[in-house]
Coordinates of C-alpha atoms and ligand atoms in Angstrom, one line a residue:
M140 CA 83.1 76.2 117.0
Q141 CA 84.1 78.6 114.2
L142 CA 84.7 77.4 110.7
R143 CA 88.4 78.2 111.0
Q144 CA 88.8 76.1 114.1
R145 CA 86.8 73.3 112.6
L146 CA 89.1 73.3 109.5
T147 CA 92.2 73.3 111.8
L148 CA 90.8 70.4 113.7
F149 CA 90.0 68.6 110.5
G150 CA 93.6 69.1 109.2
L151 CA 95.1 67.9 112.5
T152 CA 92.9 64.8 112.5
A153 CA 93.9 64.0 108.8
L154 CA 97.6 64.4 109.8
L155 CA 97.1 62.0 112.7
L156 CA 95.2 59.4 110.7
L157 CA 97.4 59.4 107.6
P158 CA 99.8 56.7 108.6
L159 CA 97.0 54.5 109.8
L160 CA 95.3 54.6 106.4
P161 CA 96.4 52.3 103.5
V162 CA 98.5 55.0 102.0
P163 CA 101.5 53.8 100.0
E164 CA 104.8 53.9 101.8
F165 CA 106.1 56.4 99.2
W166 CA 103.6 59.1 100.4
I167 CA 104.5 58.5 104.0
T168 CA 108.1 59.1 103.1
Q169 CA 107.1 62.2 101.2
A170 CA 105.2 63.4 104.2
N171 CA 108.2 62.8 106.5
Y172 CA 110.5 64.8 104.2
I173 CA 107.9 67.6 104.0
G174 CA 107.7 67.8 107.9
M175 CA 111.5 67.9 108.2
F176 CA 111.9 70.5 105.4
A177 CA 109.1 72.6 106.9
L178 CA 111.0 72.8 110.1
V179 CA 114.0 74.4 108.3
S180 CA 111.7 76.7 106.3
L181 CA 110.0 77.8 109.5
G182 CA 113.3 79.2 110.6
L183 CA 113.6 81.1 107.3
V184 CA 110.1 82.5 107.8
L185 CA 111.4 84.1 111.0
L186 CA 114.8 85.0 109.7
T187 CA 114.1 86.1 106.1
G188 CA 110.4 86.6 105.8
V189 CA 109.9 88.6 109.0
G190 CA 113.4 89.7 110.0
G191 CA 114.6 90.6 106.5
L192 CA 117.9 88.6 106.8
T193 CA 118.5 86.3 103.9
S194 CA 120.3 83.1 104.6
F195 CA 121.5 80.5 102.1
G196 CA 123.2 78.6 104.9
Q197 CA 120.5 76.8 106.8
A198 CA 121.5 73.4 105.3
A199 CA 124.8 73.7 107.2
F200 CA 122.9 73.8 110.5
V201 CA 120.9 70.8 109.4
G202 CA 124.2 69.1 108.9
V203 CA 125.5 70.0 112.4
G204 CA 122.4 68.4 114.0
A205 CA 122.7 65.3 111.8
Y206 CA 126.4 64.7 112.1
T207 CA 126.5 65.3 115.9
T208 CA 123.9 62.6 116.5
A209 CA 125.6 60.3 113.9
I210 CA 129.0 60.5 115.6
L211 CA 127.7 60.2 119.1
S212 CA 125.3 57.3 118.4
T213 CA 127.6 55.3 116.1
R214 CA 131.1 55.9 117.4
Y215 CA 130.3 56.3 121.1
G216 CA 127.1 54.3 121.4
L217 CA 125.3 57.2 123.1
S218 CA 121.5 57.7 123.0
P219 CA 120.2 59.6 120.0
W220 CA 118.3 61.8 122.5
L221 CA 121.6 62.9 124.0
G222 CA 122.7 63.5 120.4
L223 CA 119.8 65.9 119.9
F224 CA 120.8 68.0 122.9
V225 CA 124.5 68.0 122.1
G226 CA 123.6 68.8 118.5
L227 CA 121.5 71.8 119.7
A228 CA 124.2 73.0 122.0
L229 CA 126.8 72.8 119.2
T230 CA 124.5 74.5 116.8
L231 CA 123.9 77.3 119.3
L232 CA 127.7 77.8 119.7
I233 CA 128.3 77.8 116.0
A234 CA 125.3 80.1 115.3
L235 CA 126.4 82.6 118.0
L236 CA 129.9 82.7 116.5
L237 CA 128.6 83.1 112.9
A238 CA 126.1 85.7 114.1
W239 CA 128.8 87.7 115.9
L240 CA 130.9 87.6 112.7
T241 CA 128.2 88.3 110.1
L242 CA 125.0 89.9 111.5
R243 CA 126.3 93.4 111.6
M244 CA 126.6 93.2 107.8
S245 CA 123.9 94.8 105.7
G246 CA 122.6 94.7 102.2
H247 CA 124.0 91.9 100.0
Y248 CA 127.0 91.3 102.3
L249 CA 125.0 89.1 104.7
P250 CA 123.6 86.7 102.1
L251 CA 127.1 86.4 100.6
A252 CA 128.5 85.7 104.1
T253 CA 125.9 82.9 104.6
I254 CA 127.0 81.4 101.3
A255 CA 130.6 81.6 102.4
W256 CA 130.1 79.8 105.7
A257 CA 127.7 77.3 104.1
L258 CA 130.4 76.3 101.7
S259 CA 133.2 76.2 104.3
L260 CA 131.2 74.2 106.8
N261 CA 130.2 71.7 104.1
F262 CA 133.8 71.4 102.8
S263 CA 135.0 70.9 106.4
I264 CA 132.6 68.0 106.8
A265 CA 133.3 66.5 103.4
N266 CA 137.1 66.5 104.0
S267 CA 137.2 65.3 107.5
E268 CA 138.4 61.8 108.0
F269 CA 136.7 61.7 111.4
L270 CA 133.3 62.5 109.7
G271 CA 133.8 59.9 107.0
K272 CA 134.6 62.3 104.2
Y273 CA 132.2 62.0 101.2
D274 CA 131.0 58.6 102.2
G275 CA 129.7 59.9 105.5
I276 CA 128.6 57.7 108.4
L277 CA 126.5 54.6 108.0
G278 CA 124.5 52.4 110.4
L279 CA 122.8 55.0 112.7
P280 CA 120.4 53.5 115.2
A281 CA 116.7 54.1 114.9
L282 CA 115.1 56.4 117.4
S283 CA 112.9 55.0 120.1
L284 CA 110.4 56.7 122.3
F285 CA 109.0 55.2 125.6
G286 CA 110.3 51.8 124.4
I287 CA 108.6 52.1 121.0
S288 CA 110.9 51.8 118.1
L289 CA 110.5 54.6 115.5
A290 CA 112.5 52.6 112.8
D291 CA 109.4 52.4 110.6
G292 CA 108.5 55.4 108.4
R293 CA 105.0 55.4 109.8
A294 CA 106.2 55.5 113.3
I295 CA 108.8 58.3 113.0
Y296 CA 106.2 60.2 111.0
Y297 CA 104.5 61.1 114.3
L298 CA 107.7 62.4 115.9
I299 CA 108.6 64.4 112.7
W300 CA 105.2 66.1 112.6
A301 CA 105.1 66.6 116.3
C302 CA 108.4 68.5 116.0
A303 CA 107.2 70.5 113.0
L304 CA 103.9 71.5 114.5
L305 CA 105.5 72.3 117.8
G306 CA 108.0 74.5 115.9
A307 CA 105.1 76.2 114.1
W308 CA 103.2 76.7 117.4
G309 CA 106.3 78.3 118.9
V310 CA 107.1 80.6 116.0
R311 CA 103.4 81.7 115.7
N312 CA 103.4 82.4 119.4
L313 CA 106.6 84.3 119.1
L314 CA 105.4 86.5 116.3
D315 CA 102.4 87.5 118.4
S316 CA 104.2 88.8 121.4
R317 CA 106.4 91.6 122.8
P318 CA 109.6 90.1 121.3
G319 CA 107.7 89.2 118.1
R320 CA 106.6 92.8 117.5
A321 CA 110.3 93.8 118.0
I322 CA 111.3 91.2 115.4
R323 CA 108.6 92.3 113.0
A324 CA 109.9 95.9 113.4
L325 CA 113.3 94.7 112.0
G326 CA 112.0 94.3 108.5
G327 CA 111.4 98.1 108.2
G328 CA 115.0 99.0 109.2
A329 CA 116.6 99.8 112.5
V330 CA 115.6 103.4 113.2
M331 CA 112.0 103.0 114.3
A332 CA 112.7 99.8 116.3
E333 CA 115.6 101.4 118.1
A334 CA 113.5 104.5 118.8
M335 CA 111.1 102.2 120.6
G336 CA 113.9 100.9 122.7
V337 CA 114.5 97.7 120.8
S338 CA 118.0 96.4 120.4
T339 CA 117.9 95.4 116.8
F340 CA 121.2 93.5 117.0
R341 CA 119.8 91.4 119.9
Y342 CA 116.7 90.4 117.9
K343 CA 118.7 89.6 114.8
L344 CA 120.8 87.3 116.9
I345 CA 117.8 85.7 118.4
I346 CA 116.1 84.9 115.1
F347 CA 119.3 83.7 113.7
V348 CA 119.8 81.3 116.6
V349 CA 116.1 80.1 116.6
A350 CA 116.3 79.4 112.9
A351 CA 119.6 77.5 113.3
L352 CA 118.1 75.4 116.2
L353 CA 115.0 74.5 114.1
A354 CA 117.4 73.4 111.3
S355 CA 119.4 71.4 113.7
V356 CA 116.3 69.5 115.0
S357 CA 115.5 68.8 111.4
G358 CA 119.0 67.4 110.9
W359 CA 118.7 65.1 113.9
L360 CA 115.4 63.7 112.6
F361 CA 116.8 63.4 109.1
A362 CA 119.9 61.4 110.4
H363 CA 117.8 58.9 112.3
F364 CA 115.2 58.6 109.5
Q365 CA 117.7 57.9 106.8
R366 CA 120.0 56.0 109.3
T367 CA 123.0 57.4 107.4
V368 CA 124.5 60.8 106.8
N369 CA 126.8 62.2 104.1
P370 CA 127.7 65.8 103.1
S371 CA 125.5 66.3 100.1
P372 CA 122.1 66.9 101.8
F373 CA 123.7 69.7 103.8
A374 CA 125.5 71.4 100.9
L375 CA 124.8 75.0 99.5
K376 CA 122.4 73.6 96.9
M377 CA 120.1 72.4 99.6
G378 CA 120.5 75.7 101.5
I379 CA 119.2 77.4 98.3
E380 CA 116.4 74.9 98.1
Y381 CA 115.3 75.6 101.6
L382 CA 115.1 79.3 100.7
F383 CA 113.1 78.4 97.6
M384 CA 110.6 76.4 99.7
A385 CA 110.1 79.3 102.1
V386 CA 109.7 81.8 99.2
V387 CA 107.3 79.5 97.2
G388 CA 105.1 78.9 100.3
G389 CA 105.2 82.5 101.5
V390 CA 108.3 83.6 103.3
G391 CA 106.4 85.8 105.7
S392 CA 103.9 83.3 107.0
V393 CA 104.2 80.3 109.3
W394 CA 102.0 78.0 107.2
G395 CA 103.8 79.1 104.1
A396 CA 106.7 77.1 105.3
F397 CA 104.6 73.9 105.2
V398 CA 103.0 74.8 101.9
G399 CA 106.4 75.6 100.3
A400 CA 108.0 72.4 101.7
G401 CA 105.1 70.3 100.4
V402 CA 104.8 71.8 97.0
F403 CA 108.5 71.9 96.4
K404 CA 109.1 68.3 97.5
I405 CA 106.2 66.8 95.6
I406 CA 106.9 68.8 92.4
E407 CA 110.6 68.0 92.5
D408 CA 110.0 64.2 92.9
Q409 CA 107.3 64.1 90.2
L410 CA 109.6 66.0 87.8
K411 CA 112.5 63.7 88.6
E412 CA 110.5 60.8 87.4
L413 CA 108.6 62.4 84.6
L414 CA 111.2 64.5 82.8
P415 CA 113.7 61.7 82.0
Q416 CA 110.8 59.7 80.6
L417 CA 109.6 62.6 78.5
L418 CA 113.1 63.6 77.3
G419 CA 114.4 60.1 76.9
S420 CA 117.7 60.7 78.8
N421 CA 118.8 60.9 82.3
G422 CA 119.8 64.1 84.1
N423 CA 118.7 66.5 86.8
F424 CA 116.2 68.2 84.5
E425 CA 114.0 69.1 87.4
I426 CA 116.4 71.8 88.5
I427 CA 115.8 73.6 85.2
V428 CA 112.1 73.5 85.5
L429 CA 112.2 74.4 89.2
G430 CA 114.4 77.4 88.4
V431 CA 111.9 78.6 85.8
V432 CA 109.0 78.1 88.1
M433 CA 110.8 80.1 90.8
V434 CA 111.5 83.0 88.5
L435 CA 107.8 83.1 87.4
M436 CA 106.7 82.9 91.0
L437 CA 108.9 85.8 92.0
K438 CA 107.4 87.8 89.2
Y439 CA 103.7 86.9 89.6
A440 CA 103.2 85.8 93.2
P441 CA 106.2 87.3 95.1
K442 CA 104.5 86.9 98.4
G443 CA 104.2 83.1 97.8
L444 CA 101.4 80.6 97.7
W445 CA 100.0 80.7 101.2
P446 CA 99.2 84.4 101.3
A447 CA 97.6 84.1 97.8
L448 CA 95.5 81.1 99.1
Q449 CA 94.7 83.0 102.3
G450 CA 93.6 86.1 100.3
G451 CA 91.2 83.9 98.4
L452 CA 89.9 82.1 101.4
A453 CA 89.4 85.4 103.3
R454 CA 86.1 85.9 101.5
W455 CA 84.7 82.8 103.2
F456 CA 86.7 82.9 106.4
P457 CA 87.3 86.5 107.4
A458 CA 90.0 87.1 109.9
Q459 CA 88.6 87.6 113.4
P460 CA 89.7 90.6 115.3
R461 CA 91.8 89.9 118.4
A462 CA 89.6 89.0 121.4
R463 CA 89.5 91.9 123.7
D464 CA 90.5 90.0 126.8
W465 CA 92.5 92.8 128.6
A466 CA 89.7 94.5 130.5
G467 CA 90.9 95.0 134.1
A468 CA 94.5 94.3 133.3
A469 CA 97.0 96.0 135.7
A470 CA 98.6 99.2 134.4
L471 CA 102.2 99.0 133.1
P472 CA 104.9 100.7 135.2
S473 CA 105.1 104.4 134.6
R474 CA 107.9 107.0 135.1
D475 CA 108.1 110.0 137.4
K476 CA 106.9 113.0 135.6
P477 CA 108.9 116.3 135.7
A478 CA 107.3 119.2 137.7
P479 CA 105.5 121.7 135.5
G480 CA 108.0 124.4 134.4
A481 CA 111.1 122.4 135.3
L482 CA 113.9 122.4 132.7
L483 CA 113.4 119.3 130.6
L484 CA 115.6 119.6 127.6
D485 CA 118.7 121.7 127.3
V486 CA 120.2 121.9 123.8
D487 CA 123.6 123.7 124.1
K488 CA 125.5 124.8 121.0
V489 CA 124.9 121.6 119.1
R490 CA 126.7 121.2 115.8
K491 CA 126.5 118.7 113.0
Q492 CA 129.0 118.5 110.2
F493 CA 128.4 116.2 107.2
G494 CA 131.8 116.4 105.5
G495 CA 132.2 120.0 104.4
L496 CA 128.6 120.8 105.1
L497 CA 127.7 122.5 108.4
A498 CA 124.1 121.3 108.7
V499 CA 123.6 122.5 112.3
N500 CA 125.7 125.3 113.6
D501 CA 125.9 125.9 117.3
V502 CA 122.1 125.8 117.9
S503 CA 120.9 126.3 121.5
F504 CA 117.4 126.3 123.0
Q505 CA 115.6 124.9 126.0
I506 CA 112.2 123.2 126.7
R507 CA 110.5 123.4 130.0
A508 CA 108.0 120.8 131.2
G509 CA 104.5 121.4 129.9
E510 CA 105.6 123.5 126.9
I511 CA 105.0 123.0 123.2
V512 CA 108.0 124.3 121.3
G513 CA 108.0 124.6 117.5
L514 CA 111.2 124.2 115.4
I515 CA 110.6 125.9 112.0
G516 CA 112.7 127.1 109.1
P517 CA 112.8 126.9 105.3
N518 CA 113.8 123.6 103.5
G519 CA 117.3 122.4 104.3
A520 CA 117.5 124.8 107.4
G521 CA 118.7 121.8 109.6
K522 CA 115.5 121.1 111.5
S523 CA 115.4 117.3 111.0
T524 CA 119.2 117.1 111.7
T525 CA 118.7 119.0 115.0
F526 CA 115.8 116.6 115.8
N527 CA 118.0 113.6 115.0
L528 CA 120.8 115.0 117.2
I529 CA 118.4 115.3 120.1
S530 CA 116.8 111.9 119.7
G531 CA 120.2 110.1 119.3
V532 CA 119.7 109.0 115.6
L533 CA 122.8 111.1 114.7
G534 CA 125.9 111.7 116.8
L535 CA 126.9 115.3 117.8
S536 CA 129.9 116.9 116.1
R537 CA 130.1 119.3 119.0
G538 CA 127.9 120.7 121.8
A539 CA 125.8 119.0 124.4
V540 CA 122.2 117.9 125.0
S541 CA 120.9 117.2 128.5
F542 CA 117.5 115.8 129.3
R543 CA 116.1 116.0 132.8
G544 CA 119.4 117.2 134.1
Q545 CA 121.4 114.3 132.6
P546 CA 123.7 114.6 129.6
V547 CA 122.3 112.5 126.7
G548 CA 124.6 113.6 123.8
G549 CA 126.3 110.5 122.4
L550 CA 123.8 108.1 123.8
S551 CA 122.0 105.7 121.4
S552 CA 118.4 106.5 120.4
R553 CA 117.5 103.3 122.4
E554 CA 119.0 104.7 125.6
I555 CA 117.4 108.1 125.0
A556 CA 114.0 106.5 124.5
R557 CA 114.6 104.6 127.8
R558 CA 115.0 108.0 129.6
G559 CA 111.7 109.3 128.4
M560 CA 112.0 110.9 125.0
S561 CA 109.8 109.4 122.3
R562 CA 109.4 110.4 118.7
T563 CA 107.5 110.1 115.5
F564 CA 108.9 110.2 112.0
Q565 CA 108.7 112.6 109.0
H566 CA 107.8 109.6 106.8
V567 CA 105.6 107.3 108.9
K568 CA 107.4 104.2 110.1
M569 CA 105.2 101.4 111.1
I570 CA 104.6 97.6 110.6
A571 CA 102.0 97.7 107.8
D572 CA 100.8 94.1 108.2
M573 CA 100.2 94.5 111.9
T574 CA 97.0 96.0 113.4
V575 CA 96.9 99.5 114.7
L576 CA 96.7 98.1 118.3
E577 CA 99.8 95.9 117.8
N578 CA 101.7 98.8 116.3
V579 CA 100.9 100.9 119.3
A580 CA 101.7 98.1 121.7
L581 CA 105.3 98.1 120.3
G582 CA 105.6 101.5 122.1
G583 CA 105.2 99.6 125.4
Y584 CA 108.3 97.6 124.7
L585 CA 110.5 99.2 127.4
R586 CA 107.8 99.0 130.0
S587 CA 107.5 95.2 129.7
R588 CA 109.9 92.3 130.0
S589 CA 108.7 89.0 128.4
G590 CA 111.5 87.2 126.6
T591 CA 111.6 85.0 123.6
L592 CA 111.3 81.7 125.4
S593 CA 108.3 82.7 127.5
A594 CA 106.7 84.2 124.4
M595 CA 107.2 80.9 122.4
L596 CA 105.7 78.9 125.3
R597 CA 102.8 81.4 125.7
L598 CA 103.7 82.2 129.2
D599 CA 103.5 86.0 128.5
R600 CA 99.7 86.4 128.4
D601 CA 99.3 88.5 131.5
E602 CA 101.9 91.0 130.4
E603 CA 100.4 91.0 126.8
K604 CA 97.0 92.0 128.3
R605 CA 98.7 94.9 130.2
L606 CA 100.3 96.0 126.9
F607 CA 97.1 95.9 124.9
A608 CA 95.2 97.7 127.7
E609 CA 97.8 100.5 127.6
A610 CA 97.8 100.5 123.7
E611 CA 94.0 100.8 123.7
A612 CA 94.1 103.5 126.3
Q613 CA 96.5 105.6 124.2
L614 CA 94.4 105.0 121.1
T615 CA 91.3 106.2 123.0
R616 CA 93.2 109.3 124.1
I617 CA 93.8 110.3 120.5
G618 CA 90.4 109.3 119.3
M619 CA 91.4 106.2 117.3
Q620 CA 89.9 103.4 119.4
A621 CA 87.4 102.4 116.7
Q622 CA 90.3 101.6 114.3
M623 CA 92.4 99.5 116.6
H624 CA 91.8 96.2 114.8
E625 CA 92.5 97.6 111.3
L626 CA 95.8 96.8 109.6
A627 CA 98.0 99.8 109.9
G628 CA 99.0 99.7 106.2
N629 CA 95.3 100.1 105.3
L630 CA 94.9 103.5 107.1
A631 CA 95.1 106.9 105.4
L632 CA 98.1 109.1 106.1
G633 CA 96.3 111.2 108.8
P634 CA 95.3 108.2 111.0
Q635 CA 98.8 106.7 110.4
R636 CA 100.4 109.8 111.8
L637 CA 98.0 109.7 114.8
M638 CA 98.9 106.1 115.3
E639 CA 102.6 107.0 115.5
I640 CA 101.7 109.5 118.2
A641 CA 99.8 106.9 120.1
R642 CA 102.8 104.5 119.8
A643 CA 105.1 107.3 121.2
L644 CA 102.6 107.9 124.0
C645 CA 102.7 104.2 124.9
T646 CA 106.3 104.6 125.8
D647 CA 105.1 106.9 128.7
P648 CA 107.3 109.8 127.5
A649 CA 108.2 113.0 129.4
L650 CA 109.0 114.7 126.0
L651 CA 107.3 114.0 122.7
L652 CA 109.3 114.8 119.5
L653 CA 107.0 115.1 116.5
D654 CA 108.6 115.4 113.1
E655 CA 106.3 117.2 110.7
P656 CA 103.1 115.6 112.1
A657 CA 100.8 117.7 110.0
A658 CA 102.6 117.0 106.6
G659 CA 100.2 115.6 104.1
L660 CA 97.1 116.0 106.3
R661 CA 93.9 117.6 105.1
H662 CA 92.6 120.8 106.9
K663 CA 90.1 118.9 109.1
E664 CA 92.7 116.3 110.0
K665 CA 95.2 119.1 111.0
Q666 CA 92.5 120.7 113.2
A667 CA 91.9 117.3 114.9
L668 CA 95.6 116.8 115.4
A669 CA 96.0 120.2 116.9
E670 CA 93.2 119.4 119.3
V671 CA 94.9 116.1 120.3
L672 CA 98.2 117.9 120.9
R673 CA 96.5 120.6 123.1
Q674 CA 95.0 117.8 125.2
L675 CA 98.3 116.2 125.6
K676 CA 99.8 119.5 126.7
A677 CA 96.9 119.9 129.1
S678 CA 97.8 116.6 130.6
G679 CA 101.3 117.9 131.4
L680 CA 103.2 116.5 128.4
S681 CA 106.0 118.5 126.7
I682 CA 106.3 118.5 122.9
L683 CA 108.9 119.6 120.4
L684 CA 107.5 120.0 117.0
V685 CA 109.2 120.3 113.6
E686 CA 106.7 121.6 111.2
H687 CA 106.3 123.5 107.9
D688 CA 102.6 124.5 108.3
M689 CA 102.8 128.0 109.8
E690 CA 99.1 128.2 110.7
F691 CA 99.4 124.9 112.6
V692 CA 102.5 126.0 114.5
M693 CA 101.4 129.5 115.3
G694 CA 98.1 128.3 116.8
L695 CA 99.6 125.6 118.9
T696 CA 103.1 126.4 120.3
D697 CA 104.2 128.4 123.3
R698 CA 107.5 129.2 121.8
I699 CA 109.1 128.9 118.4
V700 CA 112.8 128.4 117.4
V701 CA 113.4 129.5 113.8
M702 CA 116.4 128.0 111.9
E703 CA 118.0 129.1 108.7
F704 CA 121.1 127.7 107.0
G705 CA 121.8 125.5 110.0
T706 CA 121.8 128.4 112.6
K707 CA 119.2 129.7 115.0
L708 CA 117.7 132.8 113.5
I709 CA 115.4 133.8 116.3
E710 CA 113.5 132.4 119.2
G711 CA 110.3 133.8 120.6
T712 CA 106.5 133.5 121.0
P713 CA 104.4 132.9 117.9
E714 CA 103.5 136.6 117.9
Q715 CA 107.2 137.7 118.1
V716 CA 108.1 135.3 115.3
Q717 CA 105.3 136.4 113.1
A718 CA 106.3 140.0 113.6
S719 CA 110.0 139.4 112.9
P720 CA 111.3 140.9 109.6
E721 CA 114.2 138.3 109.6
V722 CA 111.8 135.4 109.6
R723 CA 109.7 136.9 106.8
A724 CA 112.9 137.5 104.8
A725 CA 114.1 133.9 105.4
Y726 CA 110.8 132.5 104.2
L727 CA 110.4 134.8 101.3
G728 CA 114.1 134.5 100.4
T729 CA 114.8 138.3 100.5
E730 CA 117.8 140.0 102.0
H731 CA 117.8 140.9 105.7
Ligands
ATP936 N1 123.0 112.4 106.3 C1 123.3 113.5 105.6 N2 124.5 113.6 104.9 C2 124.8 114.8 104.3 N3 124.1 115.9 104.4 C3 122.9 115.8 105.0 C4 122.5 114.7 105.7 N4 121.3 114.9 106.3 C5 121.0 116.2 106.0 N5 122.0 116.8 105.3 C6 122.0 118.1 104.8 O1 121.9 119.0 105.9 C7 121.2 120.1 105.6 C8 120.0 120.2 106.6 O2 119.1 119.2 106.3 P1 117.8 118.9 107.2 O3 117.1 117.7 106.6 O4 118.2 118.9 108.6 O5 116.9 120.2 106.9 P2 115.4 120.5 107.3 O6 115.4 121.8 107.8 O7 114.9 119.4 108.1 O8 114.8 120.4 105.8 P3 113.3 119.9 105.4 O9 112.4 120.9 105.9 O10 113.4 119.9 103.9 O11 113.1 118.5 105.9 C9 120.7 120.0 104.2 O12 121.6 120.7 103.3 C10 120.8 118.5 103.9 O13 121.1 118.2 102.5

């Protein structure tokens, strides 16, 4: 057994034995709170740390779970277990409604919206006669499981920690899966994820709902642990504290949720006792100290305690590369390839207007299957805009684009990716803290199906093997197999660009769109890249290349389209373009 596994086993045994040891009741209660808080923070890891969506409103979902079971068990005498499921269903409905209303917001509007609904949900609870107003509801029954009462803190401890660890297991599984890679792509903005076929709205919705459900379970446990509910533990202040916990622990890591909940709860309680003694008067002084600690943490350890701890421990327990268990996995489904020479892409008088600026002015050209076509022109000529019009990142102002005989103008980049166009980016877009292999496997998203639930329950392993086999095959194709276990963010620019090409290849494209693939590469790297692209062409792939490096373009392409001031200046073979006085004039800035 490896040291890591031995440590995990030791930790789990210690957790299991804790209530059986003569530990004071106070610490068991602390451990119970830490488990419940960690469940909520886990949701924030997914939502905020990984997905990049900041929420101050998680305490409101805790309240929904708590109040539902309180009402059902006290007023209607129903089983708390029924209360759990009704609470989850109600949370799901509320989360879906709030997500529909708020998730399309971006920037600071979303956090503000979470504050708004956290306030309004809490005020609704606090002013409802039915929910007991500020006094809340008293006399909740204790939970029982298989006839065993969980009224005692040491007994409910096991249920709380089983829920927390199950939650951690599910979230960890999710993050290492097909939907997990899509979720991890959200943090870097929508453009790359959508180009890989991921519906970013769908995954924002999913993580919002999962985080709300985790909070709701915590609320259910909380209600039956305290045996009473009132509005204050579900107020905005607590929503902010949950976010603090996640940030203190490490908002991007699952175990950070536990570290954050633990550190926050213990420090807060100790300060509550210590500060009034020191200062000689009563008051919530701990809030001041916690605020200062938080600011210092954000300045000096913005990633949180767990990543810092992990970085320190990495010297003794280096991370193991993913076990290569996909040998012999079945191939992913692949698409019909166009016949060599068939018309693949038809760009017909496309136009893009940005206000008064005509960035692309009635540009037309075609690409046939098996060709490499270059799109060149001086800075600001409209190449990237044309590229974005073709790949669906920008909408057309006029004109038409058809791909494999079907009109694709006006389709989303996700839909265009589904039809077999895949692209790379002028500025590499990747998930820096994922391995090269995992980044490339994201390209296989549209060729696979596993959903969130099957990923959380680890029922997706066969498909994962197929995805990794495909990702490795594409990395081998471009000569990067040896780097597959490295973190993408640690690579130099050259290999990162190659990795993007492998990711695009993993989509099984009929047309590859490369946006300045040679930019920033050294001479040798450019030669290696040109060789890779020649091999891809030899295997029947078609490529459209936006590029500045003339030598690179001239040696590689079959045809070149030259743009200047948004219009097509000339189209021809590399020789024709090189011989053209107009092109020379365009590049040298002389009259023609
Ligand atoms: N989103 C936008 N809004 C307004 N103007 C834009 C936008 N995107 C591009 N432009 C303008 O459109 C023109 C064409 O830009 P584009 O980026 O397509 O040129 P390019 O040929 O790719 O240039 P480069 O080689 O420098 O990348 C430029 O004048 C640019 O400022």
